[in-house]
């Protein structure tokens, strides 16, 4: 099939072609009933049931393609969007907007140094060699530290009346930031850098490399982004609504129980629901049935609390999908 001739009129949706965000993204698309079949070695897949084409790209490239309008929508990390904005700021004709925080792929861009080294703060790296894959964010970060150090130094020097005092300097030395595309954590051990700026998820890789973190540049999760000038807003809204529904369904369960009417107000404080619980009269005097959405992580405690106030027949049901408004 000549895919290029089948893209006309379709919303182009960029998704990670590999890496830590890919599987969760594919699961999200499946839950949103975005049906497609990706042919081997092809980075474009036509969606069967919607006017959408999926474009599989490296997560780091997605903000660029979305920002320039080559694709309408994308899923990538907030760290990648921030890096793109640091190197290619938005204009009237280009740029991305965050549509939705997807809640997975949590990580942090950390300043790291050797665990057994003498450096304990990021300011001590000023003027030294720092290696990273995120040169834009790293340059912004150290530019701020350098400015603070310069202002601090000038403040101390202004305390002297003799302008030729020996403590006076020409300025703070610039940090030397070098780009490395992979294996950033090896830079210190190989003597390439005094410190690195790299993503940390669990911290296991950092510890295995003999490193420790001393500051956070940015925290990140996967996000849904759009081109700020896209003309396909209706389809973007539809996709965002579906994805939001899947995320809600993953986060909540439906809790159902019976309770005496005179205990209902107390029960409602335990299970208030997303907006309000659903109350249904039972064929039993002074009793009602309650149905309410409860966060999965709290459901066991909620069941215990309901039992204490006399609730019976407590059931917890999975939610396959939702539209909660």
PDB file of C-alpha atoms in Angstrom:
ATOM      1  CA  UNK A   1       0.000   0.000   0.000  1.00  0.00           C
ATOM      2  CA  UNK A   2       1.225   3.495  -0.870  1.00  0.00           C
ATOM      3  CA  UNK A   3       0.815   4.994   2.603  1.00  0.00           C
ATOM      4  CA  UNK A   4       1.735   8.536   1.599  1.00  0.00           C
ATOM      5  CA  UNK A   5      -1.334   8.795  -0.661  1.00  0.00           C
ATOM      6  CA  UNK A   6      -3.560   7.611   2.183  1.00  0.00           C
ATOM      7  CA  UNK A   7      -2.497  10.318   4.663  1.00  0.00           C
ATOM      8  CA  UNK A   8      -4.554  13.105   3.120  1.00  0.00           C
ATOM      9  CA  UNK A   9      -7.140  14.398   5.593  1.00  0.00           C
ATOM     10  CA  UNK A  10      -5.949  12.202   8.457  1.00  0.00           C
ATOM     11  CA  UNK A  11      -4.749  13.484  11.789  1.00  0.00           C
ATOM     12  CA  UNK A  12      -1.081  12.527  12.187  1.00  0.00           C
ATOM     13  CA  UNK A  13      -0.343  11.164  15.660  1.00  0.00           C
ATOM     14  CA  UNK A  14       3.311  10.638  16.666  1.00  0.00           C
ATOM     15  CA  UNK A  15       4.071   7.869  19.166  1.00  0.00           C
ATOM     16  CA  UNK A  16       7.408   6.528  20.499  1.00  0.00           C
ATOM     17  CA  UNK A  17       8.850   3.864  18.210  1.00  0.00           C
ATOM     18  CA  UNK A  18      10.883   2.289  21.035  1.00  0.00           C
ATOM     19  CA  UNK A  19      12.105   2.939  24.565  1.00  0.00           C
ATOM     20  CA  UNK A  20      10.589   3.197  28.005  1.00  0.00           C
ATOM     21  CA  UNK A  21       7.378   4.969  26.908  1.00  0.00           C
ATOM     22  CA  UNK A  22       6.434   2.729  23.999  1.00  0.00           C
ATOM     23  CA  UNK A  23       4.543  -0.163  25.620  1.00  0.00           C
ATOM     24  CA  UNK A  24       2.487   2.037  27.945  1.00  0.00           C
ATOM     25  CA  UNK A  25       1.619   4.224  24.951  1.00  0.00           C
ATOM     26  CA  UNK A  26       0.479   1.209  22.905  1.00  0.00           C
ATOM     27  CA  UNK A  27      -1.637   0.015  25.840  1.00  0.00           C
ATOM     28  CA  UNK A  28      -3.225   3.464  26.050  1.00  0.00           C
ATOM     29  CA  UNK A  29      -4.045   3.451  22.331  1.00  0.00           C
ATOM     30  CA  UNK A  30      -5.578  -0.016  22.631  1.00  0.00           C
ATOM     31  CA  UNK A  31      -7.731   1.076  25.571  1.00  0.00           C
ATOM     32  CA  UNK A  32      -8.848   4.110  23.546  1.00  0.00           C
ATOM     33  CA  UNK A  33     -10.020   1.814  20.710  1.00  0.00           C
ATOM     34  CA  UNK A  34      -7.494   3.207  18.250  1.00  0.00           C
ATOM     35  CA  UNK A  35      -7.221   0.172  15.976  1.00  0.00           C
ATOM     36  CA  UNK A  36      -4.189  -0.279  13.753  1.00  0.00           C
ATOM     37  CA  UNK A  37      -1.757  -2.821  12.395  1.00  0.00           C
ATOM     38  CA  UNK A  38       1.854  -1.806  11.990  1.00  0.00           C
ATOM     39  CA  UNK A  39       3.652  -3.499   9.137  1.00  0.00           C
ATOM     40  CA  UNK A  40       7.204  -4.710   9.721  1.00  0.00           C
ATOM     41  CA  UNK A  41       9.815  -1.971   9.223  1.00  0.00           C
ATOM     42  CA  UNK A  42       7.204   0.701   8.514  1.00  0.00           C
ATOM     43  CA  UNK A  43       7.006   3.748  10.765  1.00  0.00           C
ATOM     44  CA  UNK A  44       3.502   4.748   9.633  1.00  0.00           C
ATOM     45  CA  UNK A  45       0.305   2.832  10.430  1.00  0.00           C
ATOM     46  CA  UNK A  46      -3.194   3.766   9.308  1.00  0.00           C
ATOM     47  CA  UNK A  47      -5.874   3.578  12.005  1.00  0.00           C
ATOM     48  CA  UNK A  48      -8.770   1.404  10.807  1.00  0.00           C
ATOM     49  CA  UNK A  49     -11.681   2.998  12.649  1.00  0.00           C
ATOM     50  CA  UNK A  50     -10.710   6.695  12.735  1.00  0.00           C
ATOM     51  CA  UNK A  51      -9.187   9.228  10.315  1.00  0.00           C
ATOM     52  CA  UNK A  52      -5.808   8.979  12.016  1.00  0.00           C
ATOM     53  CA  UNK A  53      -2.365   7.814  10.954  1.00  0.00           C
ATOM     54  CA  UNK A  54       0.168   6.832  13.604  1.00  0.00           C
ATOM     55  CA  UNK A  55       3.756   7.914  12.996  1.00  0.00           C
ATOM     56  CA  UNK A  56       6.396   6.031  14.988  1.00  0.00           C
ATOM     57  CA  UNK A  57       9.292   8.323  15.909  1.00  0.00           C
ATOM     58  CA  UNK A  58      12.066   8.523  18.545  1.00  0.00           C
ATOM     59  CA  UNK A  59      10.584  10.183  21.643  1.00  0.00           C
ATOM     60  CA  UNK A  60      13.233  12.917  21.476  1.00  0.00           C
ATOM     61  CA  UNK A  61      12.136  13.889  17.948  1.00  0.00           C
ATOM     62  CA  UNK A  62       8.397  14.053  18.611  1.00  0.00           C
ATOM     63  CA  UNK A  63       8.349  17.624  20.046  1.00  0.00           C
ATOM     64  CA  UNK A  64      10.133  18.864  16.917  1.00  0.00           C
ATOM     65  CA  UNK A  65       7.695  17.190  14.515  1.00  0.00           C
ATOM     66  CA  UNK A  66       4.691  18.371  16.540  1.00  0.00           C
ATOM     67  CA  UNK A  67       6.076  21.866  17.060  1.00  0.00           C
ATOM     68  CA  UNK A  68       6.753  22.371  13.352  1.00  0.00           C
ATOM     69  CA  UNK A  69       3.317  21.059  12.405  1.00  0.00           C
ATOM     70  CA  UNK A  70       4.584  17.984  10.545  1.00  0.00           C
ATOM     71  CA  UNK A  71       2.284  15.976  12.821  1.00  0.00           C
ATOM     72  CA  UNK A  72      -0.728  17.194  14.791  1.00  0.00           C
ATOM     73  CA  UNK A  73      -0.457  15.233  18.024  1.00  0.00           C
ATOM     74  CA  UNK A  74       2.157  13.266  19.929  1.00  0.00           C
ATOM     75  CA  UNK A  75       3.050  11.357  23.063  1.00  0.00           C
ATOM     76  CA  UNK A  76       6.482  11.924  24.590  1.00  0.00           C
ATOM     77  CA  UNK A  77       8.130  12.861  27.885  1.00  0.00           C
ATOM     78  CA  UNK A  78       7.828  16.296  29.452  1.00  0.00           C
ATOM     79  CA  UNK A  79      11.634  16.269  29.622  1.00  0.00           C
ATOM     80  CA  UNK A  80      11.831  15.980  25.839  1.00  0.00           C
ATOM     81  CA  UNK A  81       9.376  18.848  25.360  1.00  0.00           C
ATOM     82  CA  UNK A  82      11.347  21.028  27.784  1.00  0.00           C
ATOM     83  CA  UNK A  83      14.585  20.206  25.953  1.00  0.00           C
ATOM     84  CA  UNK A  84      12.978  21.130  22.634  1.00  0.00           C
ATOM     85  CA  UNK A  85      11.693  24.430  24.056  1.00  0.00           C
ATOM     86  CA  UNK A  86      15.165  25.188  25.458  1.00  0.00           C
ATOM     87  CA  UNK A  87      16.775  24.820  22.036  1.00  0.00           C
ATOM     88  CA  UNK A  88      13.881  25.882  19.766  1.00  0.00           C
ATOM     89  CA  UNK A  89      11.576  28.333  21.558  1.00  0.00           C
ATOM     90  CA  UNK A  90       7.976  28.658  20.345  1.00  0.00           C
ATOM     91  CA  UNK A  91       7.070  31.266  17.755  1.00  0.00           C
ATOM     92  CA  UNK A  92       3.764  32.489  16.340  1.00  0.00           C
ATOM     93  CA  UNK A  93       4.001  29.770  13.694  1.00  0.00           C
ATOM     94  CA  UNK A  94       5.466  26.867  15.665  1.00  0.00           C
ATOM     95  CA  UNK A  95       5.363  25.336  19.104  1.00  0.00           C
ATOM     96  CA  UNK A  96       3.659  22.676  21.186  1.00  0.00           C
ATOM     97  CA  UNK A  97       0.941  22.750  23.835  1.00  0.00           C
ATOM     98  CA  UNK A  98       0.443  20.155  26.549  1.00  0.00           C
ATOM     99  CA  UNK A  99      -2.992  18.543  26.294  1.00  0.00           C
ATOM    100  CA  UNK A 100      -2.884  15.929  29.035  1.00  0.00           C
ATOM    101  CA  UNK A 101      -0.557  14.455  31.661  1.00  0.00           C
ATOM    102  CA  UNK A 102      -0.642  10.697  31.047  1.00  0.00           C
ATOM    103  CA  UNK A 103       0.778   9.717  34.424  1.00  0.00           C
ATOM    104  CA  UNK A 104       3.287   7.065  33.322  1.00  0.00           C
ATOM    105  CA  UNK A 105       6.994   7.173  32.518  1.00  0.00           C
ATOM    106  CA  UNK A 106       7.850   9.069  35.697  1.00  0.00           C
ATOM    107  CA  UNK A 107      11.502  10.092  35.951  1.00  0.00           C
ATOM    108  CA  UNK A 108      13.741  13.034  36.844  1.00  0.00           C
ATOM    109  CA  UNK A 109      16.592  14.750  35.054  1.00  0.00           C
ATOM    110  CA  UNK A 110      19.285  14.752  37.731  1.00  0.00           C
ATOM    111  CA  UNK A 111      22.694  16.314  38.205  1.00  0.00           C
ATOM    112  CA  UNK A 112      24.976  13.427  39.192  1.00  0.00           C
ATOM    113  CA  UNK A 113      28.551  13.128  40.425  1.00  0.00           C
ATOM    114  CA  UNK A 114      30.794  10.260  41.615  1.00  0.00           C
ATOM    115  CA  UNK A 115      29.556   8.835  44.918  1.00  0.00           C
ATOM    116  CA  UNK A 116      33.044   8.842  46.401  1.00  0.00           C
ATOM    117  CA  UNK A 117      34.091  12.170  44.930  1.00  0.00           C
ATOM    118  CA  UNK A 118      34.523  15.495  46.705  1.00  0.00           C
ATOM    119  CA  UNK A 119      31.706  17.351  44.899  1.00  0.00           C
ATOM    120  CA  UNK A 120      28.527  17.652  46.964  1.00  0.00           C
ATOM    121  CA  UNK A 121      26.633  20.523  45.295  1.00  0.00           C
ATOM    122  CA  UNK A 122      25.879  21.493  41.707  1.00  0.00           C
ATOM    123  CA  UNK A 123      27.597  24.872  42.177  1.00  0.00           C
ATOM    124  CA  UNK A 124      30.902  23.031  42.534  1.00  0.00           C
ATOM    125  CA  UNK A 125      30.549  21.879  38.909  1.00  0.00           C
ATOM    126  CA  UNK A 126      30.620  25.452  37.588  1.00  0.00           C
ATOM    127  CA  UNK A 127      33.541  25.788  35.182  1.00  0.00           C
ATOM    128  CA  UNK A 128      34.028  22.016  34.982  1.00  0.00           C
ATOM    129  CA  UNK A 129      33.154  19.383  32.366  1.00  0.00           C
ATOM    130  CA  UNK A 130      29.544  18.132  32.373  1.00  0.00           C
ATOM    131  CA  UNK A 131      28.242  15.486  29.960  1.00  0.00           C
ATOM    132  CA  UNK A 132      24.564  15.063  29.009  1.00  0.00           C
ATOM    133  CA  UNK A 133      22.081  14.180  26.280  1.00  0.00           C
ATOM    134  CA  UNK A 134      20.016  17.223  27.318  1.00  0.00           C
ATOM    135  CA  UNK A 135      22.324  20.076  26.357  1.00  0.00           C
ATOM    136  CA  UNK A 136      19.586  22.721  26.147  1.00  0.00           C
ATOM    137  CA  UNK A 137      18.224  22.165  29.648  1.00  0.00           C
ATOM    138  CA  UNK A 138      21.712  21.664  31.061  1.00  0.00           C
ATOM    139  CA  UNK A 139      22.966  24.949  29.583  1.00  0.00           C
ATOM    140  CA  UNK A 140      19.938  26.769  31.022  1.00  0.00           C
ATOM    141  CA  UNK A 141      20.495  25.167  34.416  1.00  0.00           C
ATOM    142  CA  UNK A 142      24.197  26.040  34.655  1.00  0.00           C
ATOM    143  CA  UNK A 143      23.668  29.513  33.175  1.00  0.00           C
ATOM    144  CA  UNK A 144      21.386  30.192  36.142  1.00  0.00           C
ATOM    145  CA  UNK A 145      23.960  28.843  38.600  1.00  0.00           C
ATOM    146  CA  UNK A 146      26.729  30.864  36.945  1.00  0.00           C
ATOM    147  CA  UNK A 147      24.643  34.033  37.152  1.00  0.00           C
ATOM    148  CA  UNK A 148      23.960  33.424  40.845  1.00  0.00           C
ATOM    149  CA  UNK A 149      27.651  32.761  41.491  1.00  0.00           C
ATOM    150  CA  UNK A 150      28.644  35.924  39.607  1.00  0.00           C
ATOM    151  CA  UNK A 151      26.151  38.050  41.554  1.00  0.00           C
ATOM    152  CA  UNK A 152      27.367  36.532  44.807  1.00  0.00           C
ATOM    153  CA  UNK A 153      30.974  37.228  43.900  1.00  0.00           C
ATOM    154  CA  UNK A 154      30.219  40.821  42.864  1.00  0.00           C
ATOM    155  CA  UNK A 155      28.307  41.369  46.080  1.00  0.00           C
ATOM    156  CA  UNK A 156      31.318  40.289  48.130  1.00  0.00           C
ATOM    157  CA  UNK A 157      33.699  42.427  46.100  1.00  0.00           C
ATOM    158  CA  UNK A 158      31.513  45.532  46.388  1.00  0.00           C
ATOM    159  CA  UNK A 159      32.112  45.358  50.120  1.00  0.00           C
ATOM    160  CA  UNK A 160      35.688  46.551  49.514  1.00  0.00           C
ATOM    161  CA  UNK A 161      36.477  50.224  48.933  1.00  0.00           C
ATOM    162  CA  UNK A 162      39.712  49.388  47.116  1.00  0.00           C
ATOM    163  CA  UNK A 163      38.704  48.219  43.634  1.00  0.00           C
ATOM    164  CA  UNK A 164      42.146  46.687  43.161  1.00  0.00           C
ATOM    165  CA  UNK A 165      41.637  44.317  46.063  1.00  0.00           C
ATOM    166  CA  UNK A 166      43.286  40.930  45.286  1.00  0.00           C
ATOM    167  CA  UNK A 167      39.985  39.095  45.614  1.00  0.00           C
ATOM    168  CA  UNK A 168      38.543  40.803  42.506  1.00  0.00           C
ATOM    169  CA  UNK A 169      38.062  38.435  39.526  1.00  0.00           C
ATOM    170  CA  UNK A 170      37.274  38.724  35.832  1.00  0.00           C
ATOM    171  CA  UNK A 171      34.088  36.640  36.209  1.00  0.00           C
ATOM    172  CA  UNK A 172      32.826  33.130  36.727  1.00  0.00           C
ATOM    173  CA  UNK A 173      34.240  30.512  34.363  1.00  0.00           C
ATOM    174  CA  UNK A 174      31.669  28.960  32.045  1.00  0.00           C
ATOM    175  CA  UNK A 175      30.735  25.326  32.561  1.00  0.00           C
ATOM    176  CA  UNK A 176      31.841  23.123  29.667  1.00  0.00           C
ATOM    177  CA  UNK A 177      28.804  21.096  28.575  1.00  0.00           C
ATOM    178  CA  UNK A 178      29.379  18.216  26.168  1.00  0.00           C
ATOM    179  CA  UNK A 179      26.810  16.122  24.307  1.00  0.00           C
ATOM    180  CA  UNK A 180      26.806  12.326  24.529  1.00  0.00           C
ATOM    181  CA  UNK A 181      23.964  10.377  22.921  1.00  0.00           C
ATOM    182  CA  UNK A 182      24.134   7.277  25.121  1.00  0.00           C
ATOM    183  CA  UNK A 183      25.875   5.668  28.110  1.00  0.00           C
ATOM    184  CA  UNK A 184      26.061   9.082  29.775  1.00  0.00           C
ATOM    185  CA  UNK A 185      26.586   7.429  33.163  1.00  0.00           C
ATOM    186  CA  UNK A 186      30.019   6.123  32.022  1.00  0.00           C
ATOM    187  CA  UNK A 187      31.420   9.624  31.416  1.00  0.00           C
ATOM    188  CA  UNK A 188      32.734  10.199  34.949  1.00  0.00           C
ATOM    189  CA  UNK A 189      34.372   6.786  35.237  1.00  0.00           C
ATOM    190  CA  UNK A 190      36.102   7.315  31.884  1.00  0.00           C
ATOM    191  CA  UNK A 191      37.423  10.714  32.930  1.00  0.00           C
ATOM    192  CA  UNK A 192      35.381  12.592  30.319  1.00  0.00           C
ATOM    193  CA  UNK A 193      33.386  14.589  32.863  1.00  0.00           C
ATOM    194  CA  UNK A 194      33.344  15.777  36.463  1.00  0.00           C
ATOM    195  CA  UNK A 195      29.555  15.321  36.516  1.00  0.00           C
ATOM    196  CA  UNK A 196      26.637  14.366  34.309  1.00  0.00           C
ATOM    197  CA  UNK A 197      23.007  15.362  33.797  1.00  0.00           C
ATOM    198  CA  UNK A 198      20.880  12.322  32.995  1.00  0.00           C
ATOM    199  CA  UNK A 199      17.455  10.775  33.508  1.00  0.00           C
ATOM    200  CA  UNK A 200      16.845   8.727  36.641  1.00  0.00           C
ATOM    201  CA  UNK A 201      13.877   6.370  37.099  1.00  0.00           C
ATOM    202  CA  UNK A 202      14.576   3.842  39.846  1.00  0.00           C
ATOM    203  CA  UNK A 203      18.151   5.011  40.467  1.00  0.00           C
ATOM    204  CA  UNK A 204      19.585   1.522  39.990  1.00  0.00           C
ATOM    205  CA  UNK A 205      21.710   2.463  36.954  1.00  0.00           C
ATOM    206  CA  UNK A 206      23.001   5.532  38.768  1.00  0.00           C
ATOM    207  CA  UNK A 207      24.060   3.497  41.797  1.00  0.00           C
ATOM    208  CA  UNK A 208      25.604   0.764  39.649  1.00  0.00           C
ATOM    209  CA  UNK A 209      27.742   3.420  37.940  1.00  0.00           C
ATOM    210  CA  UNK A 210      28.972   4.694  41.319  1.00  0.00           C
ATOM    211  CA  UNK A 211      27.075   7.992  41.043  1.00  0.00           C
ATOM    212  CA  UNK A 212      24.846  10.042  43.343  1.00  0.00           C
ATOM    213  CA  UNK A 213      22.384  12.799  42.513  1.00  0.00           C
ATOM    214  CA  UNK A 214      22.917  16.273  43.938  1.00  0.00           C
ATOM    215  CA  UNK A 215      20.110  18.238  42.281  1.00  0.00           C
ATOM    216  CA  UNK A 216      17.065  17.910  40.019  1.00  0.00           C
ATOM    217  CA  UNK A 217      16.815  19.850  36.765  1.00  0.00           C
ATOM    218  CA  UNK A 218      13.253  18.757  35.889  1.00  0.00           C
ATOM    219  CA  UNK A 219      10.750  16.041  36.788  1.00  0.00           C
ATOM    220  CA  UNK A 220       8.943  14.310  33.966  1.00  0.00           C
ATOM    221  CA  UNK A 221       6.038  12.087  32.975  1.00  0.00           C
ATOM    222  CA  UNK A 222       4.616  11.121  29.603  1.00  0.00           C
ATOM    223  CA  UNK A 223       2.339  13.800  28.174  1.00  0.00           C
ATOM    224  CA  UNK A 224       0.011  14.231  25.217  1.00  0.00           C
ATOM    225  CA  UNK A 225       1.025  17.273  23.166  1.00  0.00           C
ATOM    226  CA  UNK A 226      -0.432  19.023  20.138  1.00  0.00           C
ATOM    227  CA  UNK A 227       0.733  21.554  17.591  1.00  0.00           C
ATOM    228  CA  UNK A 228      -0.606  24.867  18.829  1.00  0.00           C
ATOM    229  CA  UNK A 229      -1.853  25.787  15.341  1.00  0.00           C
ATOM    230  CA  UNK A 230      -3.395  22.429  14.388  1.00  0.00           C
ATOM    231  CA  UNK A 231      -6.577  22.644  12.332  1.00  0.00           C
ATOM    232  CA  UNK A 232      -7.808  19.240  13.527  1.00  0.00           C
ATOM    233  CA  UNK A 233      -8.967  20.315  16.994  1.00  0.00           C
ATOM    234  CA  UNK A 234     -12.175  18.253  16.883  1.00  0.00           C
ATOM    235  CA  UNK A 235     -10.265  15.001  16.401  1.00  0.00           C
ATOM    236  CA  UNK A 236      -7.682  16.061  19.007  1.00  0.00           C
ATOM    237  CA  UNK A 237     -10.500  16.621  21.510  1.00  0.00           C
ATOM    238  CA  UNK A 238     -11.949  13.179  20.704  1.00  0.00           C
ATOM    239  CA  UNK A 239      -8.615  11.420  21.254  1.00  0.00           C
ATOM    240  CA  UNK A 240      -7.939  13.372  24.456  1.00  0.00           C
ATOM    241  CA  UNK A 241     -11.392  12.433  25.775  1.00  0.00           C
ATOM    242  CA  UNK A 242     -10.827   8.755  25.055  1.00  0.00           C
ATOM    243  CA  UNK A 243      -7.375   8.746  26.631  1.00  0.00           C
ATOM    244  CA  UNK A 244      -8.660  10.626  29.679  1.00  0.00           C
ATOM    245  CA  UNK A 245     -11.356   7.972  30.043  1.00  0.00           C
ATOM    246  CA  UNK A 246      -8.800   5.144  29.931  1.00  0.00           C
ATOM    247  CA  UNK A 247      -6.603   6.856  32.530  1.00  0.00           C
ATOM    248  CA  UNK A 248      -9.598   7.323  34.844  1.00  0.00           C
ATOM    249  CA  UNK A 249     -10.585   3.676  34.392  1.00  0.00           C
ATOM    250  CA  UNK A 250      -7.045   2.581  35.296  1.00  0.00           C
ATOM    251  CA  UNK A 251      -7.049   4.757  38.407  1.00  0.00           C
ATOM    252  CA  UNK A 252     -10.511   3.995  39.815  1.00  0.00           C
ATOM    253  CA  UNK A 253     -12.779   1.066  40.660  1.00  0.00           C
ATOM    254  CA  UNK A 254     -16.534   1.052  41.234  1.00  0.00           C
ATOM    255  CA  UNK A 255     -17.494   0.370  44.842  1.00  0.00           C
ATOM    256  CA  UNK A 256     -21.064  -0.781  45.509  1.00  0.00           C
ATOM    257  CA  UNK A 257     -22.678  -1.487  48.877  1.00  0.00           C
ATOM    258  CA  UNK A 258     -25.891  -1.392  50.889  1.00  0.00           C
ATOM    259  CA  UNK A 259     -26.252   0.913  53.894  1.00  0.00           C
ATOM    260  CA  UNK A 260     -28.959   1.953  56.359  1.00  0.00           C
ATOM    261  CA  UNK A 261     -30.384   5.342  55.378  1.00  0.00           C
ATOM    262  CA  UNK A 262     -29.525   6.871  58.763  1.00  0.00           C
ATOM    263  CA  UNK A 263     -25.838   6.064  58.062  1.00  0.00           C
ATOM    264  CA  UNK A 264     -25.908   7.359  54.483  1.00  0.00           C
ATOM    265  CA  UNK A 265     -24.426  10.799  55.155  1.00  0.00           C
ATOM    266  CA  UNK A 266     -21.449   9.243  56.932  1.00  0.00           C
ATOM    267  CA  UNK A 267     -21.029   6.711  54.121  1.00  0.00           C
ATOM    268  CA  UNK A 268     -20.983   9.529  51.559  1.00  0.00           C
ATOM    269  CA  UNK A 269     -18.026  11.142  53.336  1.00  0.00           C
ATOM    270  CA  UNK A 270     -16.145   7.839  52.956  1.00  0.00           C
ATOM    271  CA  UNK A 271     -17.040   7.349  49.276  1.00  0.00           C
ATOM    272  CA  UNK A 272     -17.874  10.771  47.815  1.00  0.00           C
ATOM    273  CA  UNK A 273     -17.171   9.609  44.249  1.00  0.00           C
ATOM    274  CA  UNK A 274     -15.792  11.743  41.429  1.00  0.00           C
ATOM    275  CA  UNK A 275     -18.794  14.064  41.542  1.00  0.00           C
ATOM    276  CA  UNK A 276     -21.334  12.375  43.815  1.00  0.00           C
ATOM    277  CA  UNK A 277     -22.311   8.790  44.637  1.00  0.00           C
ATOM    278  CA  UNK A 278     -25.337   7.171  43.002  1.00  0.00           C
ATOM    279  CA  UNK A 279     -28.038   6.373  45.576  1.00  0.00           C
ATOM    280  CA  UNK A 280     -30.779   3.829  44.821  1.00  0.00           C
ATOM    281  CA  UNK A 281     -33.671   2.844  47.084  1.00  0.00           C
ATOM    282  CA  UNK A 282     -33.802  -0.841  48.073  1.00  0.00           C
ATOM    283  CA  UNK A 283     -36.890  -3.011  48.458  1.00  0.00           C
ATOM    284  CA  UNK A 284     -36.168  -2.879  52.164  1.00  0.00           C
ATOM    285  CA  UNK A 285     -37.370  -0.125  54.436  1.00  0.00           C
ATOM    286  CA  UNK A 286     -34.781   2.487  55.407  1.00  0.00           C
ATOM    287  CA  UNK A 287     -31.991   0.936  53.348  1.00  0.00           C
ATOM    288  CA  UNK A 288     -30.302   2.190  50.152  1.00  0.00           C
ATOM    289  CA  UNK A 289     -27.754   0.941  47.639  1.00  0.00           C
ATOM    290  CA  UNK A 290     -24.724   3.156  46.954  1.00  0.00           C
ATOM    291  CA  UNK A 291     -22.448   3.104  43.899  1.00  0.00           C
ATOM    292  CA  UNK A 292     -19.321   5.261  43.898  1.00  0.00           C
ATOM    293  CA  UNK A 293     -15.970   5.533  42.118  1.00  0.00           C
ATOM    294  CA  UNK A 294     -13.028   4.999  44.473  1.00  0.00           C
ATOM    295  CA  UNK A 295      -9.301   5.239  43.793  1.00  0.00           C
ATOM    296  CA  UNK A 296      -7.779   1.766  43.581  1.00  0.00           C
ATOM    297  CA  UNK A 297      -4.998   2.604  46.005  1.00  0.00           C
ATOM    298  CA  UNK A 298      -7.520   3.517  48.720  1.00  0.00           C
ATOM    299  CA  UNK A 299     -10.205   0.877  48.148  1.00  0.00           C
ATOM    300  CA  UNK A 300      -9.176  -1.599  50.879  1.00  0.00           C
ATOM    301  CA  UNK A 301      -9.226   1.127  53.550  1.00  0.00           C
ATOM    302  CA  UNK A 302     -12.571   2.408  52.239  1.00  0.00           C
ATOM    303  CA  UNK A 303     -14.070  -1.074  52.531  1.00  0.00           C
ATOM    304  CA  UNK A 304     -12.838  -1.336  56.127  1.00  0.00           C
ATOM    305  CA  UNK A 305     -14.379   2.042  56.996  1.00  0.00           C
ATOM    306  CA  UNK A 306     -17.687   1.123  55.360  1.00  0.00           C
ATOM    307  CA  UNK A 307     -17.814  -2.150  57.295  1.00  0.00           C
ATOM    308  CA  UNK A 308     -17.327  -0.269  60.564  1.00  0.00           C
ATOM    309  CA  UNK A 309     -20.421   1.898  59.959  1.00  0.00           C
ATOM    310  CA  UNK A 310     -22.610  -1.070  59.047  1.00  0.00           C
ATOM    311  CA  UNK A 311     -22.389  -1.294  55.253  1.00  0.00           C
ATOM    312  CA  UNK A 312     -23.097  -4.747  53.818  1.00  0.00           C
ATOM    313  CA  UNK A 313     -22.704  -6.572  50.502  1.00  0.00           C
ATOM    314  CA  UNK A 314     -19.675  -4.459  49.584  1.00  0.00           C
ATOM    315  CA  UNK A 315     -18.511  -5.158  46.034  1.00  0.00           C
ATOM    316  CA  UNK A 316     -15.588  -3.749  44.062  1.00  0.00           C
ATOM    317  CA  UNK A 317     -15.800  -3.829  40.262  1.00  0.00           C
ATOM    318  CA  UNK A 318     -13.163  -2.989  37.653  1.00  0.00           C
ATOM    319  CA  UNK A 319     -13.930  -0.163  35.211  1.00  0.00           C
ATOM    320  CA  UNK A 320     -13.085  -1.064  31.608  1.00  0.00           C
ATOM    321  CA  UNK A 321     -13.424   2.497  30.316  1.00  0.00           C
ATOM    322  CA  UNK A 322     -15.090   5.771  31.262  1.00  0.00           C
ATOM    323  CA  UNK A 323     -16.201   9.260  30.314  1.00  0.00           C
ATOM    324  CA  UNK A 324     -16.468  11.215  33.534  1.00  0.00           C
ATOM    325  CA  UNK A 325     -16.497  14.816  32.359  1.00  0.00           C
TER     326      UNK A 325
END
